[in-house]
Short mmCIF file of N, CA and C in Angstrom, two decimals:
data_model
loop_
_atom_site.label_atom_id
_atom_site.label_comp_id
_atom_site.label_asym_id
_atom_site.label_seq_id
_atom_site.Cartn_x
_atom_site.Cartn_y
_atom_site.Cartn_z
N UNK T 22 7.75 47.50 -36.41
CA UNK T 22 6.71 46.63 -35.91
C UNK T 22 7.08 45.16 -36.12
N UNK T 23 7.77 44.86 -37.23
CA UNK T 23 8.17 43.48 -37.51
C UNK T 23 9.17 42.99 -36.47
N UNK T 24 10.03 43.87 -35.97
CA UNK T 24 11.03 43.48 -34.98
C UNK T 24 10.38 43.06 -33.66
N UNK T 25 9.27 43.65 -33.32
CA UNK T 25 8.59 43.33 -32.07
C UNK T 25 7.70 42.09 -32.22
N UNK T 26 7.11 41.91 -33.37
CA UNK T 26 6.15 40.82 -33.54
C UNK T 26 6.81 39.44 -33.53
N UNK T 27 8.02 39.30 -34.05
CA UNK T 27 8.70 38.00 -34.04
C UNK T 27 9.00 37.51 -32.63
N UNK T 28 9.55 38.30 -31.72
CA UNK T 28 9.76 37.81 -30.35
C UNK T 28 8.45 37.48 -29.62
N UNK T 29 7.41 38.27 -29.89
CA UNK T 29 6.12 37.99 -29.26
C UNK T 29 5.56 36.67 -29.78
N UNK T 30 5.63 36.46 -31.09
CA UNK T 30 5.15 35.22 -31.69
C UNK T 30 5.95 34.02 -31.20
N UNK T 31 7.26 34.17 -31.09
CA UNK T 31 8.12 33.10 -30.57
C UNK T 31 7.79 32.80 -29.11
N UNK T 32 7.59 33.83 -28.31
CA UNK T 32 7.24 33.66 -26.89
C UNK T 32 5.91 32.94 -26.72
N UNK T 33 4.90 33.32 -27.49
CA UNK T 33 3.61 32.65 -27.43
C UNK T 33 3.71 31.19 -27.85
N UNK T 34 4.52 30.91 -28.87
CA UNK T 34 4.71 29.54 -29.32
C UNK T 34 5.33 28.69 -28.22
N UNK T 35 6.32 29.24 -27.53
CA UNK T 35 6.96 28.52 -26.43
C UNK T 35 5.98 28.27 -25.29
N UNK T 36 5.18 29.26 -24.96
CA UNK T 36 4.21 29.09 -23.88
C UNK T 36 3.18 28.02 -24.21
N UNK T 37 2.67 28.02 -25.42
CA UNK T 37 1.69 27.03 -25.83
C UNK T 37 2.32 25.64 -25.87
N UNK T 38 3.54 25.55 -26.34
CA UNK T 38 4.22 24.26 -26.43
C UNK T 38 4.60 23.68 -25.08
N UNK T 39 4.80 24.50 -24.07
CA UNK T 39 5.22 24.02 -22.75
C UNK T 39 4.05 23.68 -21.83
N UNK T 40 2.84 23.91 -22.26
CA UNK T 40 1.69 23.61 -21.42
C UNK T 40 1.47 22.11 -21.34
N UNK T 41 1.03 21.67 -20.16
CA UNK T 41 0.73 20.26 -19.93
C UNK T 41 -0.68 19.99 -20.43
N UNK T 42 -0.83 19.08 -21.39
CA UNK T 42 -2.13 18.80 -21.99
C UNK T 42 -2.96 17.85 -21.13
N UNK T 43 -2.33 17.15 -20.17
CA UNK T 43 -3.07 16.22 -19.34
C UNK T 43 -3.93 16.97 -18.34
N UNK T 44 -5.14 16.46 -18.13
CA UNK T 44 -6.01 17.08 -17.12
C UNK T 44 -5.70 16.45 -15.78
N UNK T 45 -5.71 17.27 -14.78
CA UNK T 45 -5.42 16.80 -13.43
C UNK T 45 -6.72 16.36 -12.78
N UNK T 46 -6.68 15.17 -12.21
CA UNK T 46 -7.84 14.67 -11.48
C UNK T 46 -7.61 14.87 -10.00
N UNK T 47 -8.64 15.35 -9.33
CA UNK T 47 -8.55 15.48 -7.88
C UNK T 47 -8.82 14.12 -7.28
N UNK T 48 -7.88 13.69 -6.47
CA UNK T 48 -8.05 12.39 -5.84
C UNK T 48 -8.42 12.58 -4.39
N UNK T 49 -9.44 11.91 -4.00
CA UNK T 49 -9.85 11.93 -2.60
C UNK T 49 -9.35 10.64 -1.97
N UNK T 50 -8.84 10.71 -0.74
CA UNK T 50 -8.37 9.48 -0.11
C UNK T 50 -9.53 8.51 0.12
N UNK T 51 -9.31 7.29 -0.23
CA UNK T 51 -10.34 6.29 -0.02
C UNK T 51 -10.37 5.90 1.45
N UNK T 52 -11.39 5.19 1.84
CA UNK T 52 -11.48 4.78 3.25
C UNK T 52 -10.36 3.83 3.60
N UNK T 53 -9.87 3.10 2.62
CA UNK T 53 -8.76 2.18 2.87
C UNK T 53 -7.50 2.98 3.22
N UNK T 54 -7.27 4.09 2.50
CA UNK T 54 -6.10 4.90 2.77
C UNK T 54 -6.20 5.64 4.09
N UNK T 55 -7.42 5.94 4.53
CA UNK T 55 -7.60 6.70 5.75
C UNK T 55 -7.48 5.84 6.99
N UNK T 56 -7.62 4.52 6.85
CA UNK T 56 -7.50 3.65 8.01
C UNK T 56 -6.06 3.63 8.50
N UNK T 57 -5.90 3.38 9.79
CA UNK T 57 -4.56 3.33 10.36
C UNK T 57 -3.78 2.17 9.75
N UNK T 58 -2.59 2.46 9.33
CA UNK T 58 -1.77 1.47 8.64
C UNK T 58 -0.93 0.70 9.65
N UNK T 59 -0.98 -0.62 9.56
CA UNK T 59 -0.17 -1.48 10.41
C UNK T 59 1.08 -1.85 9.62
N UNK T 60 2.27 -1.55 10.13
CA UNK T 60 3.48 -1.83 9.37
C UNK T 60 3.72 -3.33 9.19
N UNK T 61 4.10 -3.69 7.99
CA UNK T 61 4.46 -5.07 7.72
C UNK T 61 5.93 -5.27 8.04
N UNK T 62 6.38 -6.52 8.01
CA UNK T 62 7.77 -6.80 8.36
C UNK T 62 8.74 -6.15 7.38
N UNK T 63 8.39 -6.10 6.11
CA UNK T 63 9.27 -5.47 5.13
C UNK T 63 9.36 -3.96 5.34
N UNK T 64 8.25 -3.34 5.81
CA UNK T 64 8.27 -1.92 6.09
C UNK T 64 9.09 -1.60 7.33
N UNK T 65 9.15 -2.54 8.28
CA UNK T 65 9.93 -2.31 9.48
C UNK T 65 11.43 -2.30 9.19
N UNK T 66 11.84 -2.95 8.12
CA UNK T 66 13.26 -3.00 7.76
C UNK T 66 13.69 -1.80 6.92
N UNK T 67 12.74 -0.95 6.54
CA UNK T 67 13.08 0.23 5.75
C UNK T 67 13.66 1.30 6.66
N UNK T 68 14.45 2.21 6.11
CA UNK T 68 15.04 3.26 6.94
C UNK T 68 13.96 4.18 7.52
N UNK T 69 14.30 4.81 8.62
CA UNK T 69 13.37 5.70 9.31
C UNK T 69 13.00 6.86 8.38
N UNK T 70 11.70 7.18 8.23
CA UNK T 70 11.28 8.17 7.24
C UNK T 70 11.64 9.62 7.58
N UNK T 71 12.03 9.90 8.82
CA UNK T 71 12.34 11.27 9.21
C UNK T 71 13.73 11.34 9.82
N UNK T 72 14.78 11.31 9.02
CA UNK T 72 16.14 11.29 9.56
C UNK T 72 16.50 12.55 10.35
N UNK T 73 15.79 13.65 10.14
CA UNK T 73 16.07 14.87 10.90
C UNK T 73 15.69 14.74 12.37
N UNK T 74 14.88 13.75 12.71
CA UNK T 74 14.49 13.53 14.11
C UNK T 74 15.46 12.63 14.86
N UNK T 75 16.33 11.94 14.15
CA UNK T 75 17.22 10.97 14.78
C UNK T 75 18.38 11.64 15.50
N UNK T 76 18.94 10.92 16.47
CA UNK T 76 20.09 11.42 17.23
C UNK T 76 21.33 11.44 16.34
N UNK T 77 22.24 12.36 16.63
CA UNK T 77 23.45 12.50 15.85
C UNK T 77 24.51 11.47 16.19
N UNK T 78 24.54 11.03 17.45
CA UNK T 78 25.60 10.10 17.87
C UNK T 78 25.01 9.00 18.74
N UNK T 79 25.83 7.97 18.97
CA UNK T 79 25.39 6.85 19.80
C UNK T 79 25.29 7.22 21.27
N UNK T 80 25.99 8.26 21.68
CA UNK T 80 26.03 8.66 23.09
C UNK T 80 24.88 9.58 23.48
N UNK T 81 24.03 9.95 22.54
CA UNK T 81 22.97 10.90 22.86
C UNK T 81 21.65 10.46 22.24
N UNK T 82 20.60 11.22 22.60
CA UNK T 82 19.27 11.00 22.07
C UNK T 82 18.76 12.29 21.44
N UNK T 83 17.68 12.16 20.72
CA UNK T 83 16.95 13.29 20.17
C UNK T 83 15.52 13.19 20.69
N UNK T 84 14.87 14.33 20.91
CA UNK T 84 13.55 14.33 21.53
C UNK T 84 12.58 15.20 20.75
N UNK T 85 11.37 14.68 20.54
CA UNK T 85 10.27 15.45 19.95
C UNK T 85 9.23 15.63 21.04
N UNK T 86 8.93 16.89 21.36
CA UNK T 86 7.96 17.23 22.40
C UNK T 86 6.74 17.83 21.71
N UNK T 87 5.58 17.29 22.03
CA UNK T 87 4.34 17.76 21.40
C UNK T 87 3.39 18.27 22.46
N UNK T 88 3.04 19.55 22.36
CA UNK T 88 1.98 20.12 23.17
C UNK T 88 2.31 20.52 24.59
N UNK T 89 3.51 20.34 25.06
CA UNK T 89 3.85 20.72 26.43
C UNK T 89 4.46 22.11 26.41
N UNK T 90 3.66 23.11 26.75
CA UNK T 90 4.14 24.48 26.74
C UNK T 90 4.21 25.09 28.13
N UNK T 91 3.94 24.29 29.16
CA UNK T 91 3.91 24.81 30.53
C UNK T 91 5.30 25.26 30.98
N UNK T 92 6.26 24.36 30.91
CA UNK T 92 7.62 24.69 31.30
C UNK T 92 8.56 24.26 30.17
N UNK T 93 9.53 25.08 29.85
CA UNK T 93 10.46 24.69 28.79
C UNK T 93 11.24 23.43 29.17
N UNK T 94 11.21 22.45 28.34
CA UNK T 94 11.88 21.19 28.62
C UNK T 94 13.39 21.36 28.61
N UNK T 95 13.86 22.40 27.96
CA UNK T 95 15.29 22.68 27.91
C UNK T 95 15.87 23.02 29.28
N UNK T 96 15.01 23.39 30.23
CA UNK T 96 15.47 23.72 31.58
C UNK T 96 15.58 22.50 32.48
N UNK T 97 15.14 21.35 32.02
CA UNK T 97 15.18 20.13 32.80
C UNK T 97 16.55 19.46 32.62
N UNK T 98 17.37 19.53 33.64
CA UNK T 98 18.75 19.01 33.58
C UNK T 98 18.81 17.50 33.37
N UNK T 99 17.85 16.77 33.93
CA UNK T 99 17.85 15.31 33.77
C UNK T 99 17.67 14.91 32.31
N UNK T 100 16.97 15.71 31.57
CA UNK T 100 16.74 15.42 30.16
C UNK T 100 17.89 15.94 29.29
N UNK T 101 18.32 17.15 29.54
CA UNK T 101 19.36 17.75 28.68
C UNK T 101 20.72 17.09 28.83
N UNK T 102 20.94 16.33 29.90
CA UNK T 102 22.21 15.59 30.03
C UNK T 102 22.31 14.50 28.97
N UNK T 103 21.19 13.89 28.61
CA UNK T 103 21.19 12.78 27.65
C UNK T 103 20.73 13.18 26.26
N UNK T 104 19.93 14.24 26.16
CA UNK T 104 19.32 14.63 24.90
C UNK T 104 20.03 15.85 24.33
N UNK T 105 20.56 15.70 23.13
CA UNK T 105 21.25 16.82 22.48
C UNK T 105 20.30 17.69 21.67
N UNK T 106 19.40 17.07 20.93
CA UNK T 106 18.49 17.82 20.06
C UNK T 106 17.07 17.69 20.57
N UNK T 107 16.41 18.84 20.75
CA UNK T 107 15.02 18.86 21.20
C UNK T 107 14.21 19.69 20.22
N UNK T 108 13.14 19.09 19.71
CA UNK T 108 12.21 19.79 18.84
C UNK T 108 10.88 19.85 19.56
N UNK T 109 10.40 21.06 19.83
CA UNK T 109 9.11 21.24 20.51
C UNK T 109 8.10 21.82 19.54
N UNK T 110 6.98 21.14 19.39
CA UNK T 110 5.90 21.63 18.54
C UNK T 110 4.66 21.82 19.42
N UNK T 111 3.99 22.96 19.30
CA UNK T 111 2.91 23.28 20.22
C UNK T 111 1.62 22.50 20.03
N UNK T 112 1.35 22.00 18.82
CA UNK T 112 0.07 21.36 18.56
C UNK T 112 0.24 20.00 17.89
N UNK T 113 -0.65 19.10 18.22
CA UNK T 113 -0.67 17.77 17.62
C UNK T 113 -0.94 17.86 16.12
N UNK T 114 -1.74 18.81 15.72
CA UNK T 114 -2.07 19.00 14.30
C UNK T 114 -0.82 19.27 13.48
N UNK T 115 0.09 20.07 14.01
CA UNK T 115 1.34 20.36 13.31
C UNK T 115 2.18 19.10 13.12
N UNK T 116 2.23 18.27 14.14
CA UNK T 116 3.01 17.04 14.08
C UNK T 116 2.41 16.07 13.07
N UNK T 117 1.08 15.97 13.07
CA UNK T 117 0.43 15.07 12.12
C UNK T 117 0.68 15.52 10.69
N UNK T 118 0.76 16.82 10.45
CA UNK T 118 1.06 17.32 9.11
C UNK T 118 2.52 17.10 8.74
N UNK T 119 3.42 17.36 9.67
CA UNK T 119 4.85 17.25 9.38
C UNK T 119 5.36 15.82 9.41
N UNK T 120 4.85 15.00 10.34
CA UNK T 120 5.34 13.63 10.52
C UNK T 120 4.16 12.65 10.61
N UNK T 121 3.43 12.46 9.52
CA UNK T 121 2.22 11.62 9.59
C UNK T 121 2.49 10.16 9.93
N UNK T 122 3.65 9.65 9.62
CA UNK T 122 3.93 8.24 9.87
C UNK T 122 4.23 7.92 11.34
N UNK T 123 4.33 8.93 12.18
CA UNK T 123 4.56 8.68 13.61
C UNK T 123 3.29 8.22 14.31
N UNK T 124 2.12 8.49 13.74
CA UNK T 124 0.83 8.05 14.29
C UNK T 124 0.66 8.42 15.76
N UNK T 125 0.81 9.68 16.07
CA UNK T 125 0.64 10.17 17.44
C UNK T 125 -0.83 10.53 17.63
N UNK T 126 -1.41 10.08 18.73
CA UNK T 126 -2.84 10.25 18.97
C UNK T 126 -3.17 11.35 19.97
N UNK T 127 -2.32 11.55 20.99
CA UNK T 127 -2.65 12.49 22.05
C UNK T 127 -1.49 13.44 22.31
N UNK T 128 -1.82 14.52 22.98
CA UNK T 128 -0.79 15.43 23.46
C UNK T 128 -1.03 15.69 24.93
N UNK T 129 -0.07 15.98 25.73
CA UNK T 129 1.35 16.07 25.39
C UNK T 129 1.93 14.70 25.08
N UNK T 130 2.97 14.70 24.29
CA UNK T 130 3.68 13.46 23.97
C UNK T 130 5.17 13.76 23.92
N UNK T 131 5.95 12.80 24.37
CA UNK T 131 7.40 12.90 24.38
C UNK T 131 7.93 11.67 23.64
N UNK T 132 8.59 11.91 22.51
CA UNK T 132 9.09 10.80 21.69
C UNK T 132 10.60 10.90 21.63
N UNK T 133 11.25 9.84 22.09
CA UNK T 133 12.71 9.79 22.18
C UNK T 133 13.25 8.95 21.03
N UNK T 134 14.30 9.46 20.38
CA UNK T 134 14.91 8.79 19.23
C UNK T 134 16.38 8.51 19.50
N UNK T 135 16.86 7.39 18.95
CA UNK T 135 18.29 7.15 18.89
C UNK T 135 18.69 7.30 17.43
N UNK T 136 19.77 6.68 17.01
CA UNK T 136 20.21 6.84 15.62
C UNK T 136 19.39 6.03 14.63
N UNK T 137 18.56 5.10 15.11
CA UNK T 137 17.81 4.23 14.21
C UNK T 137 16.32 4.58 14.14
N UNK T 138 15.76 5.11 15.22
CA UNK T 138 14.33 5.42 15.23
C UNK T 138 13.80 5.66 16.62
N UNK T 139 12.50 5.48 16.79
CA UNK T 139 11.84 5.72 18.07
C UNK T 139 12.24 4.62 19.05
N UNK T 140 12.70 5.05 20.24
CA UNK T 140 13.06 4.07 21.26
C UNK T 140 12.16 4.17 22.49
N UNK T 141 11.51 5.31 22.66
CA UNK T 141 10.60 5.46 23.80
C UNK T 141 9.59 6.55 23.48
N UNK T 142 8.35 6.30 23.90
CA UNK T 142 7.29 7.28 23.71
C UNK T 142 6.44 7.31 24.98
N UNK T 143 6.19 8.50 25.50
CA UNK T 143 5.39 8.60 26.71
C UNK T 143 4.53 9.86 26.68
N UNK T 144 3.55 9.89 27.57
CA UNK T 144 2.67 11.05 27.72
C UNK T 144 3.06 11.88 28.93
N UNK T 145 3.99 11.36 29.72
CA UNK T 145 4.34 11.99 30.99
C UNK T 145 5.84 12.28 31.02
N UNK T 146 6.21 13.48 31.41
CA UNK T 146 7.61 13.86 31.45
C UNK T 146 8.38 13.08 32.51
N UNK T 147 7.71 12.73 33.61
CA UNK T 147 8.36 11.95 34.66
C UNK T 147 8.72 10.55 34.16
N UNK T 148 7.85 9.97 33.35
CA UNK T 148 8.14 8.66 32.76
C UNK T 148 9.35 8.74 31.83
N UNK T 149 9.45 9.84 31.09
CA UNK T 149 10.59 10.05 30.20
C UNK T 149 11.89 10.18 30.99
N UNK T 150 11.88 10.97 32.05
CA UNK T 150 13.10 11.13 32.85
C UNK T 150 13.50 9.82 33.52
N UNK T 151 12.52 9.04 33.96
CA UNK T 151 12.82 7.73 34.55
C UNK T 151 13.47 6.83 33.51
N UNK T 152 12.95 6.84 32.30
CA UNK T 152 13.54 6.02 31.24
C UNK T 152 14.99 6.45 30.95
N UNK T 153 15.22 7.75 30.90
CA UNK T 153 16.58 8.24 30.63
C UNK T 153 17.54 7.87 31.76
N UNK T 154 17.08 7.94 32.99
CA UNK T 154 17.93 7.59 34.13
C UNK T 154 18.26 6.10 34.15
N UNK T 155 17.33 5.26 33.75
CA UNK T 155 17.54 3.82 33.75
C UNK T 155 18.46 3.39 32.60
N UNK T 156 18.56 4.16 31.57
CA UNK T 156 19.39 3.83 30.41
C UNK T 156 20.64 4.68 30.40
N UNK T 157 21.43 4.56 31.43
CA UNK T 157 22.64 5.36 31.57
C UNK T 157 23.79 4.84 30.72
N UNK T 158 23.61 3.70 30.07
CA UNK T 158 24.68 3.14 29.25
C UNK T 158 24.91 3.95 27.99
N UNK T 159 23.96 4.71 27.57
CA UNK T 159 24.12 5.52 26.36
C UNK T 159 24.96 6.72 26.62
#
């Protein structure tokens, strides 16, 4: 019995010693935090917060599609010629949870990225294709 009681006593001592004594307070966002944030000049010089959305090379773009489930955008040749990476998310709620700093208000939305950040945002796929056709230098 002594052989079993020492490991149990040691284990309980470790568990009690490793507990966090601080109480956690639930914080509710204040109305100031909930208001739309306007970026300051110093924030504009910071790196893009979502590097996984950026284009891999200077010759291509990356695209985030929100809420357009009618036709797969991957089948549109005008877009796939310029865009290497396409991320399609079905709901605006998902985008707001995953990328809150993008401040997207409506769906469908098409957000085009280069290697530095957002370069074009539109609600219409035709507007996006027109933008891609006009920027053939990339």
